[in-house]
Structure formats: structure tokens, C-alpha cells
Coordinates of C-alpha atoms in Angstrom, one line a residue:
Chain K
M1352 CA 8.9 29.6 67.3
R1353 CA 8.1 29.5 70.9
R1354 CA 5.2 31.8 70.4
R1355 CA 3.8 29.4 67.9
H1356 CA 3.9 26.7 70.5
F1357 CA 2.0 28.8 72.9
A1358 CA -0.5 29.8 70.4
A1359 CA -1.3 26.2 69.6
F1360 CA -2.3 25.7 73.2
A1361 CA -3.6 29.1 74.0
P1362 CA -6.8 28.8 76.1
C1363 CA -9.6 28.6 73.6
P1364 CA -13.0 29.4 74.8
Q1365 CA -14.4 27.0 72.3
Q1366 CA -12.9 24.0 73.9
R1367 CA -15.8 22.0 75.0
W1368 CA -14.6 20.0 78.0
R1369 CA -14.0 22.8 80.3
P1370 CA -16.6 24.2 82.6
R1371 CA -18.1 27.4 81.4
P1372 CA -19.0 30.2 83.8
L1373 CA -22.6 30.8 83.3
H1374 CA -22.4 34.2 81.7
R1375 CA -19.9 32.9 79.1
R1376 CA -21.6 29.8 78.1
H1377 CA -22.5 28.6 74.7
F1378 CA -25.3 26.2 73.8
V1379 CA -24.4 22.6 73.3
G1380 CA -23.9 21.7 69.7
A1381 CA -23.7 25.3 68.5
H1382 CA -20.9 26.0 66.2
S1383 CA -21.7 29.7 65.7
P1384 CA -21.7 32.2 68.6
P1385 CA -24.9 31.3 70.3
P1386 CA -27.6 33.5 71.7
E1387 CA -25.7 33.7 74.9
S1388 CA -27.5 31.4 77.3
K1389 CA -26.9 32.6 80.8
M1390 CA -28.9 30.2 82.7
A1391 CA -28.2 26.5 82.7
L1392 CA -31.8 25.7 82.0
A1393 CA -32.3 28.3 79.3
S1394 CA -32.6 25.6 76.6
V1395 CA -35.5 24.2 78.5
L1396 CA -37.2 27.4 79.4
R1397 CA -38.0 28.3 75.9
A1398 CA -40.8 30.8 76.7
E1399 CA -38.5 32.8 79.0
L1400 CA -35.6 32.7 76.6
S1401 CA -36.1 36.4 75.7
E1402 CA -35.2 37.2 79.2
F1403 CA -31.8 35.7 79.0
S1404 CA -30.1 38.1 76.7
P1405 CA -26.4 38.8 76.3
N1406 CA -26.7 41.5 79.0
F1407 CA -27.1 39.0 81.7
P1408 CA -27.3 39.5 84.6
K1409 CA -28.7 42.9 84.2
S1410 CA -31.6 41.4 82.2
F1411 CA -32.2 38.6 84.8
P1412 CA -35.9 38.3 85.5
K1413 CA -36.7 41.4 87.5
R1414 CA -39.0 39.6 89.9
F1415 CA -36.0 37.7 91.2
L1416 CA -33.4 40.5 91.1
E1417 CA -34.4 42.2 94.3
D1418 CA -33.9 38.9 96.2
F1419 CA -30.4 38.5 95.0
A1420 CA -27.5 40.3 96.4
E1421 CA -25.2 41.1 93.5
D1422 CA -21.5 41.1 94.1
S1423 CA -18.9 43.2 92.4
E1424 CA -19.0 41.1 89.2
G1425 CA -22.7 41.7 88.8
I1426 CA -23.5 38.0 89.1
P1427 CA -26.2 37.1 91.5
E1428 CA -24.6 35.4 94.5
I1429 CA -27.0 32.5 94.5
L1430 CA -25.5 31.3 91.3
R1431 CA -22.1 31.4 92.9
D1432 CA -22.8 29.5 96.1
P1433 CA -21.8 26.0 96.0
P1434 CA -24.5 23.8 97.4
G1435 CA -22.7 22.2 100.3
P1436 CA -19.2 22.1 101.7
P1437 CA -17.0 21.0 98.9
R1438 CA -13.9 19.1 99.7
V1439 CA -11.0 21.5 100.0
L1440 CA -7.3 21.3 100.6
A1441 CA -5.4 24.2 102.0
A1442 CA -6.3 27.9 101.7
P1443 CA -4.0 30.0 99.6
P1444 CA -3.2 32.9 101.8
W1445 CA -5.3 35.6 100.2
G1446 CA -8.1 35.5 102.7
L1447 CA -11.3 33.7 103.0
E1448 CA -14.9 34.8 102.7
A1449 CA -17.0 34.9 105.8
E1450 CA -19.3 31.9 106.1
P1451 CA -22.3 32.7 103.8
E1452 CA -25.8 32.0 105.0
G1453 CA -27.9 29.4 103.4
L1454 CA -27.1 25.7 103.3
G1455 CA -24.6 25.7 106.1
L1456 CA -21.8 26.3 103.6
H1457 CA -18.3 26.2 104.9
I1458 CA -15.3 27.1 102.8
L1459 CA -12.6 26.6 105.4
H1460 CA -9.5 25.2 104.0
G1461 CA -6.7 23.2 105.4
T1462 CA -3.5 21.9 104.0
T1463 CA 0.3 22.2 104.2
T1464 CA 2.3 21.7 101.0
L1465 CA 5.8 22.8 100.5
A1466 CA 8.6 22.5 98.0
F1467 CA 12.2 23.7 97.7
K1468 CA 15.0 23.6 95.3
T1469 CA 18.5 22.2 96.0
P1470 CA 21.3 21.5 93.5
L1471 CA 20.2 17.9 93.8
G1472 CA 16.7 18.5 92.6
V1473 CA 13.4 19.6 94.0
T1474 CA 12.1 18.2 97.3
V1475 CA 8.3 18.2 97.8
A1476 CA 6.3 17.4 100.9
V1477 CA 2.5 17.4 101.4
D1478 CA 0.1 16.4 104.1
S1479 CA -3.1 14.4 103.3
R1480 CA -6.1 16.0 105.0
A1481 CA -9.2 17.2 103.2
T1482 CA -11.9 19.1 105.1
A1483 CA -15.5 20.0 104.4
G1484 CA -16.3 22.7 106.9
A1485 CA -15.1 21.4 110.2
Y1486 CA -15.6 17.8 109.1
I1487 CA -12.5 15.9 108.0
A1488 CA -13.6 14.4 104.7
S1489 CA -10.5 12.3 104.2
Q1490 CA -7.1 11.7 105.8
A1491 CA -5.7 10.0 102.7
V1492 CA -5.8 12.5 99.9
R1493 CA -3.0 12.6 97.4
K1494 CA -2.0 16.2 97.1
A1495 CA 0.9 15.7 94.8
A1496 CA 0.1 14.4 91.3
P1497 CA 2.2 13.9 88.3
L1498 CA 1.7 16.2 85.4
G1499 CA 3.1 14.2 82.6
G1500 CA 6.0 11.9 83.1
R1501 CA 8.6 14.2 84.7
M1502 CA 6.6 16.9 86.4
L1503 CA 5.0 16.9 89.8
G1504 CA 2.2 19.3 90.8
T1505 CA 1.0 19.9 94.4
M1506 CA -2.6 20.8 95.2
A1507 CA -4.0 23.2 97.7
G1508 CA -7.3 25.0 97.8
G1509 CA -10.4 23.5 96.2
A1510 CA -9.7 19.8 95.7
A1511 CA -11.8 19.5 92.5
D1512 CA -10.3 22.7 91.0
C1513 CA -6.7 21.5 91.5
A1514 CA -7.3 18.0 90.3
F1515 CA -9.2 19.1 87.2
W1516 CA -7.0 21.8 86.0
Q1517 CA -3.8 19.9 86.6
R1518 CA -5.2 16.9 84.7
L1519 CA -6.1 19.2 81.8
V1520 CA -2.6 20.7 81.8
A1521 CA -1.1 17.2 81.9
R1522 CA -3.1 16.3 78.9
Q1523 CA -1.9 19.4 77.0
C1524 CA 1.6 18.7 78.0
R1525 CA 1.4 15.2 76.7
V1526 CA 0.0 16.4 73.4
Q1527 CA 2.8 19.0 73.1
E1528 CA 5.4 16.3 73.9
L1529 CA 4.1 14.1 71.1
R1530 CA 4.1 17.0 68.6
N1531 CA 7.5 18.4 69.4
K1532 CA 9.2 15.1 70.3
E1533 CA 10.7 16.7 73.4
P1534 CA 9.5 17.1 77.0
V1535 CA 7.6 20.3 77.6
S1536 CA 9.5 22.8 79.8
L1537 CA 8.3 23.6 83.3
A1538 CA 8.0 27.3 82.4
A1539 CA 5.7 26.4 79.5
A1540 CA 3.5 24.1 81.6
S1541 CA 3.2 26.5 84.4
K1542 CA 2.3 29.3 82.0
L1543 CA -0.3 27.1 80.5
L1544 CA -1.9 26.5 83.8
A1545 CA -1.7 30.1 84.8
N1546 CA -3.3 31.3 81.6
L1547 CA -6.1 28.7 81.8
V1548 CA -7.2 29.6 85.3
Y1549 CA -6.8 33.3 84.7
Q1550 CA -9.8 33.2 82.5
Y1551 CA -11.8 32.3 85.5
K1552 CA -10.3 34.8 87.8
G1553 CA -12.9 36.3 90.2
L1554 CA -15.4 33.5 89.7
G1555 CA -14.5 31.5 92.8
L1556 CA -11.8 29.0 91.7
S1557 CA -9.5 28.3 94.5
M1558 CA -6.2 26.7 93.6
G1559 CA -2.7 27.2 94.9
T1560 CA -0.3 24.8 93.3
M1561 CA 3.5 24.3 93.0
L1562 CA 4.8 22.8 89.8
C1563 CA 8.2 21.0 90.1
A1564 CA 10.3 19.5 87.5
W1565 CA 13.9 19.0 86.3
D1566 CA 13.9 20.1 82.7
K1567 CA 16.7 21.2 80.4
R1568 CA 17.3 24.3 82.6
G1569 CA 17.9 22.2 85.7
P1570 CA 15.6 21.9 88.8
G1571 CA 12.6 24.2 88.5
L1572 CA 9.9 25.3 90.8
Y1573 CA 6.9 27.5 90.1
Y1574 CA 4.0 28.6 92.2
V1575 CA 0.8 29.1 90.3
D1576 CA -2.5 30.1 91.8
S1577 CA -6.1 30.9 90.8
E1578 CA -5.5 34.7 91.4
G1579 CA -3.2 34.7 88.4
Q1580 CA 0.1 34.6 90.2
R1581 CA 2.8 32.7 88.6
V1582 CA 6.2 33.0 90.2
A1583 CA 9.4 31.0 90.1
G1584 CA 11.3 30.6 93.3
A1585 CA 13.6 28.5 95.5
A1586 CA 11.2 27.6 98.3
F1587 CA 7.4 27.8 98.8
A1588 CA 4.9 26.6 101.3
V1589 CA 1.2 26.8 100.6
G1590 CA -1.8 26.3 102.8
S1591 CA -3.1 27.1 106.2
G1592 CA -0.1 25.5 107.7
A1593 CA 2.3 27.3 105.5
S1594 CA 3.5 29.7 108.2
Y1595 CA 4.4 26.9 110.6
A1596 CA 6.2 25.0 107.8
F1597 CA 8.2 28.1 106.8
G1598 CA 9.4 28.4 110.4
V1599 CA 11.0 25.0 110.2
L1600 CA 12.0 25.2 106.5
D1601 CA 13.8 28.6 106.7
R1602 CA 15.8 27.4 109.7
G1603 CA 16.8 24.2 107.9
L1604 CA 17.6 25.9 104.7
A1605 CA 20.0 28.4 106.3
E1606 CA 22.7 25.8 105.4
A1607 CA 21.9 24.0 102.2
P1608 CA 21.0 20.4 102.8
G1609 CA 24.0 18.2 102.0
S1610 CA 22.2 15.2 100.6
E1611 CA 18.9 14.1 99.3
A1612 CA 18.1 12.4 102.6
A1613 CA 18.8 15.5 104.5
A1614 CA 16.5 17.6 102.3
C1615 CA 13.8 15.0 102.5
G1616 CA 14.1 14.9 106.3
L1617 CA 13.8 18.6 106.5
A1618 CA 10.7 18.6 104.3
R1619 CA 9.1 15.9 106.4
R1620 CA 9.8 17.6 109.6
A1621 CA 8.4 20.9 108.3
V1622 CA 5.1 19.4 107.3
Y1623 CA 4.9 17.3 110.5
Q1624 CA 5.3 20.5 112.6
A1625 CA 2.6 22.2 110.6
A1626 CA 0.3 19.3 111.0
R1627 CA 0.9 19.5 114.7
R1628 CA 0.0 23.1 115.0
D1629 CA -2.6 23.6 112.3
A1630 CA -5.9 22.0 112.9
Y1631 CA -6.7 21.7 109.3
S1632 CA -3.5 19.9 108.3
G1633 CA -2.7 16.3 109.2
G1634 CA -3.2 12.7 108.2
S1635 CA 0.1 11.6 106.7
V1636 CA 3.2 13.2 105.2
R1637 CA 4.3 12.2 101.8
V1638 CA 7.8 13.3 100.6
F1639 CA 8.8 13.3 97.0
H1640 CA 12.1 14.1 95.2
V1641 CA 12.3 15.4 91.6
G1642 CA 15.6 14.6 90.0
P1643 CA 17.0 14.4 86.5
E1644 CA 15.4 11.1 85.9
G1645 CA 11.9 12.3 87.0
W1646 CA 10.1 12.2 90.3
R1647 CA 9.7 9.5 92.9
E1648 CA 8.1 9.1 96.2
V1649 CA 10.6 9.0 99.0
S1650 CA 8.4 8.3 102.0
H1651 CA 4.9 8.1 103.3
D1652 CA 4.4 8.4 107.1
D1653 CA 1.4 8.8 109.2
V1654 CA 1.6 11.8 111.5
A1655 CA 0.8 9.7 114.5
D1656 CA 3.9 7.5 113.8
L1657 CA 6.0 10.6 113.3
Q1658 CA 5.0 11.8 116.7
D1659 CA 6.7 8.8 118.2
I1660 CA 9.9 9.5 116.2
Y1661 CA 10.1 13.3 116.6
G1662 CA 8.5 13.5 120.1
E1663 CA 6.4 16.5 121.0
Chain A
M214 CA -25.5 19.7 106.2
L215 CA -28.3 22.0 107.3
P216 CA -31.6 22.1 105.5
T217 CA -32.3 25.0 103.3
A218 CA -34.6 27.7 104.7
G219 CA -36.7 27.5 101.6
R220 CA -39.7 29.0 103.2
G221 CA -37.9 32.2 104.0
L222 CA -37.9 31.9 107.7
S223 CA -35.0 33.5 109.5
R224 CA -32.7 31.5 111.5
P225 CA -33.4 31.5 115.2
E226 CA -29.9 32.9 116.0
A227 CA -30.6 35.9 113.8
G228 CA -33.3 37.2 116.1
Y229 CA -31.3 38.0 119.2
G230 CA -31.5 41.7 120.1
L231 CA -34.4 44.1 120.5
E232 CA -35.3 44.3 116.8
A233 CA -37.7 41.9 115.2
P234 CA -36.1 39.1 113.3
V235 CA -35.6 40.0 109.6
Q236 CA -37.3 37.8 107.1
H237 CA -35.2 36.9 104.1
H238 CA -37.2 35.6 101.2
R239 CA -34.6 34.2 99.0
F240 CA -35.1 31.8 96.2
S241 CA -32.7 28.9 96.2
P242 CA -32.5 26.5 93.4
Y243 CA -31.5 23.8 95.8
T244 CA -33.1 21.9 98.6
F245 CA -31.9 19.2 100.8
N246 CA -33.7 15.9 100.6
G247 CA -31.7 13.9 103.1
G248 CA -30.7 10.3 103.0
T249 CA -27.5 8.4 103.7
V250 CA -25.4 6.2 101.5
L251 CA -22.7 3.8 102.5
A252 CA -20.3 1.7 100.4
I253 CA -17.8 -0.9 101.5
A254 CA -15.2 -2.7 99.3
G255 CA -14.0 -6.1 100.1
E256 CA -11.6 -8.5 98.5
D257 CA -14.0 -9.8 95.8
F258 CA -17.2 -7.9 96.6
C259 CA -18.6 -4.5 97.1
I260 CA -21.6 -3.4 99.1
V261 CA -23.6 -0.2 98.4
A262 CA -26.4 0.5 100.8
S263 CA -28.8 3.4 101.2
D264 CA -31.8 4.3 103.2
T265 CA -35.1 4.9 101.4
R266 CA -36.4 8.0 103.0
L267 CA -37.0 11.2 100.9
S268 CA -37.6 14.2 103.1
E269 CA -37.7 18.0 102.8
G270 CA -37.7 20.2 105.8
Y271 CA -40.0 18.7 108.3
S272 CA -41.9 16.5 105.9
I273 CA -41.3 13.0 104.5
H274 CA -42.1 12.9 100.8
S275 CA -41.6 9.2 100.4
R276 CA -40.6 6.1 102.4
D277 CA -39.6 4.2 99.3
S278 CA -37.1 6.2 97.4
P279 CA -33.8 4.3 97.4
K280 CA -30.7 6.1 96.5
C281 CA -28.7 3.3 94.9
Y282 CA -28.8 3.2 91.1
K283 CA -27.4 0.3 89.1
L284 CA -25.2 1.5 86.3
T285 CA -23.6 -1.7 84.9
E286 CA -23.4 -5.3 86.0
R287 CA -20.4 -4.4 88.0
T288 CA -21.1 -0.8 89.3
V289 CA -23.7 0.8 91.5
I290 CA -23.8 4.5 92.4
G291 CA -25.4 6.0 95.5
C292 CA -26.5 9.7 95.3
T293 CA -27.8 11.8 98.1
G294 CA -28.4 15.5 98.5
F295 CA -30.9 17.3 96.3
H296 CA -33.1 14.7 94.7
G297 CA -33.7 16.7 91.5
D298 CA -30.0 16.8 90.8
C299 CA -29.7 13.1 91.7
L300 CA -32.3 12.1 89.2
T301 CA -30.8 14.2 86.4
L302 CA -27.2 13.1 87.2
T303 CA -28.1 9.4 87.1
K304 CA -30.0 9.9 83.8
I305 CA -27.0 11.7 82.3
I306 CA -24.6 9.0 83.5
E307 CA -26.8 6.2 82.1
A308 CA -27.1 8.0 78.9
R309 CA -23.4 8.4 78.6
L310 CA -23.1 4.7 79.2
K311 CA -25.7 3.5 76.8
V312 CA -27.7 5.9 74.6
T313 CA -26.6 6.7 71.0
T314 CA -25.7 10.3 70.2
N315 CA -28.4 12.3 68.6
A316 CA -28.1 16.1 68.2
T317 CA -31.8 16.7 69.0
C318 CA -31.6 14.7 72.2
L319 CA -29.0 17.2 73.4
T320 CA -31.4 20.1 73.6
F321 CA -33.7 18.2 75.9
F322 CA -31.1 17.7 78.5
L323 CA -29.3 20.3 80.5
D324 CA -26.5 21.7 78.4
V325 CA -23.9 20.4 80.8
L326 CA -22.2 17.8 78.6
Y327 CA -20.4 18.8 75.4
H328 CA -19.3 15.3 74.5
W329 CA -21.9 12.5 74.3
Q330 CA -19.8 9.5 73.8
M331 CA -21.4 6.3 72.9
Y332 CA -19.0 4.4 75.0
K333 CA -20.6 1.1 74.8
H334 CA -21.6 1.4 71.2
S335 CA -18.3 2.7 70.1
N336 CA -16.0 0.6 72.3
N337 CA -18.2 -2.5 72.5
K338 CA -17.6 -3.1 76.1
T339 CA -19.0 -1.8 79.4
M340 CA -17.2 0.9 81.2
T341 CA -15.1 -0.2 84.1
T342 CA -15.8 1.2 87.5
G343 CA -12.7 3.4 87.5
A344 CA -13.6 4.8 84.1
I345 CA -17.1 5.6 85.3
A346 CA -15.6 7.4 88.3
A347 CA -13.4 9.5 86.1
M348 CA -16.3 10.3 83.8
L349 CA -18.5 11.4 86.7
S350 CA -15.7 13.7 87.9
T351 CA -15.7 15.6 84.6
I352 CA -19.5 15.6 84.5
L353 CA -19.6 17.2 87.9
Y354 CA -16.9 19.7 87.2
S355 CA -18.5 20.8 84.0
R356 CA -21.1 22.4 86.4
R357 CA -18.4 24.0 88.6
F358 CA -20.3 27.3 88.7
F359 CA -23.8 25.9 89.3
P360 CA -23.0 22.6 90.9
Y361 CA -25.1 19.5 91.2
Y362 CA -26.0 19.3 94.8
V363 CA -25.2 15.6 95.0
Y364 CA -22.9 13.6 97.1
N365 CA -22.0 10.5 95.1
I366 CA -20.4 7.3 96.1
I367 CA -19.6 4.7 93.4
G368 CA -19.2 1.1 94.4
G369 CA -18.2 -1.8 92.2
L370 CA -15.6 -4.3 91.1
D371 CA -12.5 -3.1 89.3
E372 CA -10.9 -4.9 86.4
E373 CA -9.1 -7.4 88.7
G374 CA -12.4 -8.3 90.4
K375 CA -11.5 -6.5 93.7
G376 CA -14.0 -4.2 95.4
A377 CA -13.6 -0.5 94.6
V378 CA -15.3 2.5 96.2
Y379 CA -15.0 6.0 94.9
S380 CA -16.3 9.0 96.8
F381 CA -17.0 12.4 95.3
D382 CA -17.8 15.9 96.5
P383 CA -20.3 18.0 94.6
V384 CA -17.9 19.5 92.2
G385 CA -16.0 16.3 91.2
S386 CA -13.1 15.8 93.5
Y387 CA -12.8 12.0 93.9
E388 CA -10.6 9.3 95.3
R389 CA -10.7 5.6 95.7
E390 CA -11.2 4.3 99.2
S391 CA -12.1 1.0 101.0
F392 CA -15.2 2.4 102.6
K393 CA -17.1 5.6 102.7
A394 CA -20.3 7.0 104.1
G395 CA -22.1 9.9 102.5
G396 CA -25.2 11.9 103.1
S397 CA -26.9 13.3 106.2
A398 CA -25.6 10.7 108.7
S399 CA -22.1 10.4 107.2
A400 CA -20.4 12.2 110.1
M401 CA -21.9 9.6 112.4
L402 CA -21.1 6.6 110.4
Q403 CA -17.7 7.3 109.1
P404 CA -15.9 7.3 112.4
L405 CA -17.5 3.9 113.3
L406 CA -16.4 2.5 109.9
D407 CA -12.9 3.9 110.4
N408 CA -12.7 1.9 113.6
Q409 CA -14.4 -1.3 112.6
I410 CA -13.1 -1.7 109.0
G411 CA -10.0 0.5 109.0
F412 CA -9.0 -0.6 112.5
K413 CA -8.1 2.9 113.3
N414 CA -7.0 3.6 116.9
M415 CA -7.1 0.0 117.8
Q416 CA -4.1 -1.7 119.3
N417 CA -3.2 -5.3 119.5
V418 CA -5.9 -6.4 117.1
E419 CA -5.6 -8.8 114.3
R420 CA -6.4 -7.1 111.0
V421 CA -8.4 -9.7 109.2
P422 CA -9.8 -9.1 105.8
L423 CA -13.5 -8.3 105.8
T424 CA -15.9 -11.1 104.8
L425 CA -19.1 -10.5 103.1
E426 CA -21.2 -11.7 106.0
K427 CA -19.4 -9.5 108.5
A428 CA -19.7 -6.5 106.1
L429 CA -23.4 -7.0 105.7
Q430 CA -24.0 -7.3 109.4
L431 CA -22.0 -4.1 109.9
V432 CA -24.0 -2.2 107.3
K433 CA -27.3 -3.2 108.9
D434 CA -26.0 -2.3 112.4
V435 CA -24.7 1.1 111.4
F436 CA -27.9 2.1 109.6
I437 CA -30.0 1.0 112.5
S438 CA -27.8 3.3 114.6
A439 CA -28.1 6.1 112.1
A440 CA -31.8 5.9 112.0
E441 CA -31.9 6.3 115.8
R442 CA -30.0 9.6 115.7
D443 CA -30.6 11.2 112.3
V444 CA -34.0 12.5 111.4
Y445 CA -33.3 12.2 107.7
T446 CA -32.4 8.5 107.8
G447 CA -34.9 5.7 108.3
D448 CA -37.8 3.8 106.9
A449 CA -36.0 1.1 105.0
L450 CA -32.5 0.1 104.0
K451 CA -31.7 -1.2 100.5
I452 CA -28.4 -3.0 100.1
C453 CA -26.9 -3.8 96.7
I454 CA -24.2 -6.5 96.8
V455 CA -21.9 -6.5 93.8
T456 CA -19.9 -9.7 93.1
K457 CA -18.6 -11.3 90.0
D458 CA -21.9 -13.1 89.7
G459 CA -23.9 -9.9 89.4
I460 CA -25.8 -7.6 91.7
K461 CA -28.1 -8.9 94.4
E462 CA -30.4 -6.7 96.4
Q463 CA -31.8 -6.9 100.0
T464 CA -34.3 -4.7 101.8
I465 CA -34.4 -4.4 105.6
Q466 CA -36.9 -2.3 107.5
L467 CA -35.7 0.5 109.7
R468 CA -37.4 2.9 112.1
K469 CA -40.2 4.8 110.5
D470 CA -40.5 7.7 112.9

């Protein structure tokens, strides 16, 4: 029975609202498998359509091929380069590309998000800085978003990637909730998200998210990322400031926090210290608590104000 | 944002050393056409302003190419970046707002949208500013792997009549703010706005709500400053003021050098 539920929401390549990687695209309005259009403008470039065969990119116009560096996927790099620095939240820790040439592209990431489980629930804390290269694009980004009524998802990596996929999963969870008349479990929601982004593995999505909820199994915490990792655990920190946050967190979790206030205080301090040490984290610290009744925001403090409280 | 080396010239830094600089002739589907956009939200108004210079590399293509586009009676969008993508994106947004669905029309546009909703015709009301922002986010993300090189800022009134500004990155990440500068001079303007409108790093100052007159004066001042120090900003300034009475426009001349 569980399998049927998964099958109903298995990632379907025919779903039309999701972005298609270029080499897997279908024509708009086609209901049969299309002549695989590989270029976004293929429908306009009718005369050259013969060049865009299913064997893209090997059949890409030869006169351009020598200009393009192909990467391991065989896709010309120019079709992968984003045009300008996109807004990003923290880097998942699997390493960053060196700055590519071209339009001054920067994919430096910066964020600190963390979550840990206690018998009282799941405590989540996030910073609020988004950077585009070395420019701080925003100091007021919301990096924790609800996924349906009772789940909370944090965002790290590419801001658009996180926001889009979590919103899509939230929609799927809501549909499943309506069909089954019970809230979707955290394991199912995290599996859904992991399977969705796994289809795009290797294409440049950048997303490191923690899903937190209190479902019928009790407090739950999963880490899901765009590399295909999905792992349950008791404590995670994600982002460029994660190592600083772990330092505070592991020390504080040596004895289990006695109360919700103590847990939230620990989470707040961990993100604050990471914001102090990591140049790409900062702005303000939001702390959430996920309990049996759902999630709620516990506090929202500017890092500059916390400096007065905690001192150096 | 650096201009693209569309002519295949190597960067100056690449030529250090004893060997001759290597020439990379690389086709790029993008170019950078410059321009700056600014949006400020007030209690019951919203201002969207842009310069009107269209440039590419060392040339100016046009001195009269404003970057604000009116979408509805309550919403204006400002787009900078690559002008080709700006034009197409605004066409797509306007079509999503107004045009009826027609299967043959689809093939004449880029196959980036899989749902053409006749929002106005099917829902019989104009889209709210927040709804347009959410729609633009999905339009941009549908091109996640070949993005629109456009930095968008939407300004307008929300359902309660308060000013709303939504800023986007090229792939669709967005959030609502009180003020935002985008485009080539954004890094110069945003700190000034943070200080003057957001009262950041100011002590012992009374935080009064922004009036329309003060906001207009601020917009003119910041663009005059931007034109002094940014080569891609200048020529003229077009301001769209969105209030419950509609959208009014003003044009002010800037430096043309």
C-alpha cells in the first residue's frame, strides 16, 4: 500500500511545470514523445532542426563545437553557465567550482543553517544572508519555509533551487494529505524531494536542505541534498558556516538540553558564532521549534543586537 | 556584473607572462546591455524608476530605452540585463496576463511555458502584484538550465493598497522588500537606500514613514549619483509612480556622457 502512494507521486517526466534540462526537453503541447528538441530555440530555428537530433550534444552544429568545452556529461559548458551571479544561500560541503570565465560569474555560497532533535521536538536555526558573488544581495532572506502545515524545510545552496523544489514538494504533500486524509510522513516527503532532485543530478542544481517535522513517529529530521543524499539524523548543520556552528552545537549537545528554551538558546548561539566567523553568513538569526502541534517561530534577532548580548 | 567579452578579446590579466595572450573566440548567447532599476514601496504608493540607456560593450545603442514596463494598473516591472531576454520575458508575462490560449501561438514563442493560463479571461480579474511575482518566479525557474539573463524588480500595490516591491534573481528566487536597486549600479545604490530608507546604521534618528515627495527626491538624487559613477547608467530617468489612482510617469534628464 505504501508503494502505491509512492507510485502516485513518483517523479514523472511528463509533468509540465518543472524545468526541463535541455537535453531532456519536450516540445510544448506535444503529447507524444517529441522529436527531442535540445535547444530552447529549436522550435523557431526550423531550418536547422535537422541538426538537433536525439543525439545532442554530439550532433550539435559542428561549427560551434570546437568553441565549446564539453564537460563530463557531454553538454557544452556554455549552456550550463548561469548568466550572472544568482542569489545563493550556503554551500553544501561538497566543494565549489573555480570561478568560470565569462560574465564575471561567481558561485560563492554562504549560509549557516542547523537543526537538532531533542525529546521535546526539533529545534531549527537559520541565518538570513544571501550573496551574489561577494555582494550581499539580501540580509533578510527567509531560509526556513513551511512544507505543508506541520513540516519545516531549511534552505541552503541556490536560493531559487531550494525555494522551487520545496514549494513543489509542499504542493505534492498537500495533495497526498487530501487524498489520504492523514498528514504525510516526514520520511515520505523527504523521499519525494530526494527523488525529484536526483533526476537532475549532475546538472548544476545546488540544494542542501533539512526537513523537520513531528509526525506519527515522533520528532523527525532528514538532510536531503541535490547530490542525492538523504539521511536521517539527530543533528545537522549545513552551509559555509556549518563547521563553526558544529563547534558550538556539539559542545552544547553533550548534555541534552533540558527545556525548549535551552535548546533554542543553544541553536541561536551556534548560528550567531558562525555568523561572526563566516563572512558569508550573517544578517539575523531565526530560531524555530517543531513540536507535536506543528512548527512555530521562537525568535528573530539581528546579529548586531546579539553581539551586544553575547559580547565578543 | 562585467560585460561579456563578446568580441573574443582576452582579458588583460590573462596576458601576464612571456607568452602572447591567448585569444578565446567563444560564442555566448548572452550580452550585457546595462541599465539600472530602482523600486521603493511606501505606505500607499510604489515608485519604479529606471534609466533609459541601452549599451553594449563600449557603445550606446539607444538613449531612449526605458526598462520599466507596465503590466497592470497596479503593477510595474523593471528588467535589466540582457535586453533580448528582457523583451521576451515581458512579452511572455503580458501574454500570461492577457492573451487567450491558442495552440498555434505556442510554437511561435520559446517553449518555456507549459501552461498558458488565461488568468484574466478565466478569473475575470487582474492579477495581484503578489500573484504576478509568484508567476514570474516559475517562469524564470522553468529556464533553470538556460536562464533568462534578466534582473527583475516588480513594484506595485498589494491587495490592501500598500506598496510592495519584489526583487528576483535570474533563476527565480524572490522575496518581498521595501526597496531594492537592481542592474549595473545596484551595488552603489543599495547601500545608500539601506541608510536613507532603511535607517540602517543610524543612531538617534526618528524613523518616519517615507512620503511620496521625499521618495521621489531620493530617487532623482540617487540616479544622478549613479550616472556620475557608472558608465552604463545615464541619459534619462523614467519614473513610474503607482498609486490607487493609477500609474503616473515622469522623465528627468541625466548626464549623457
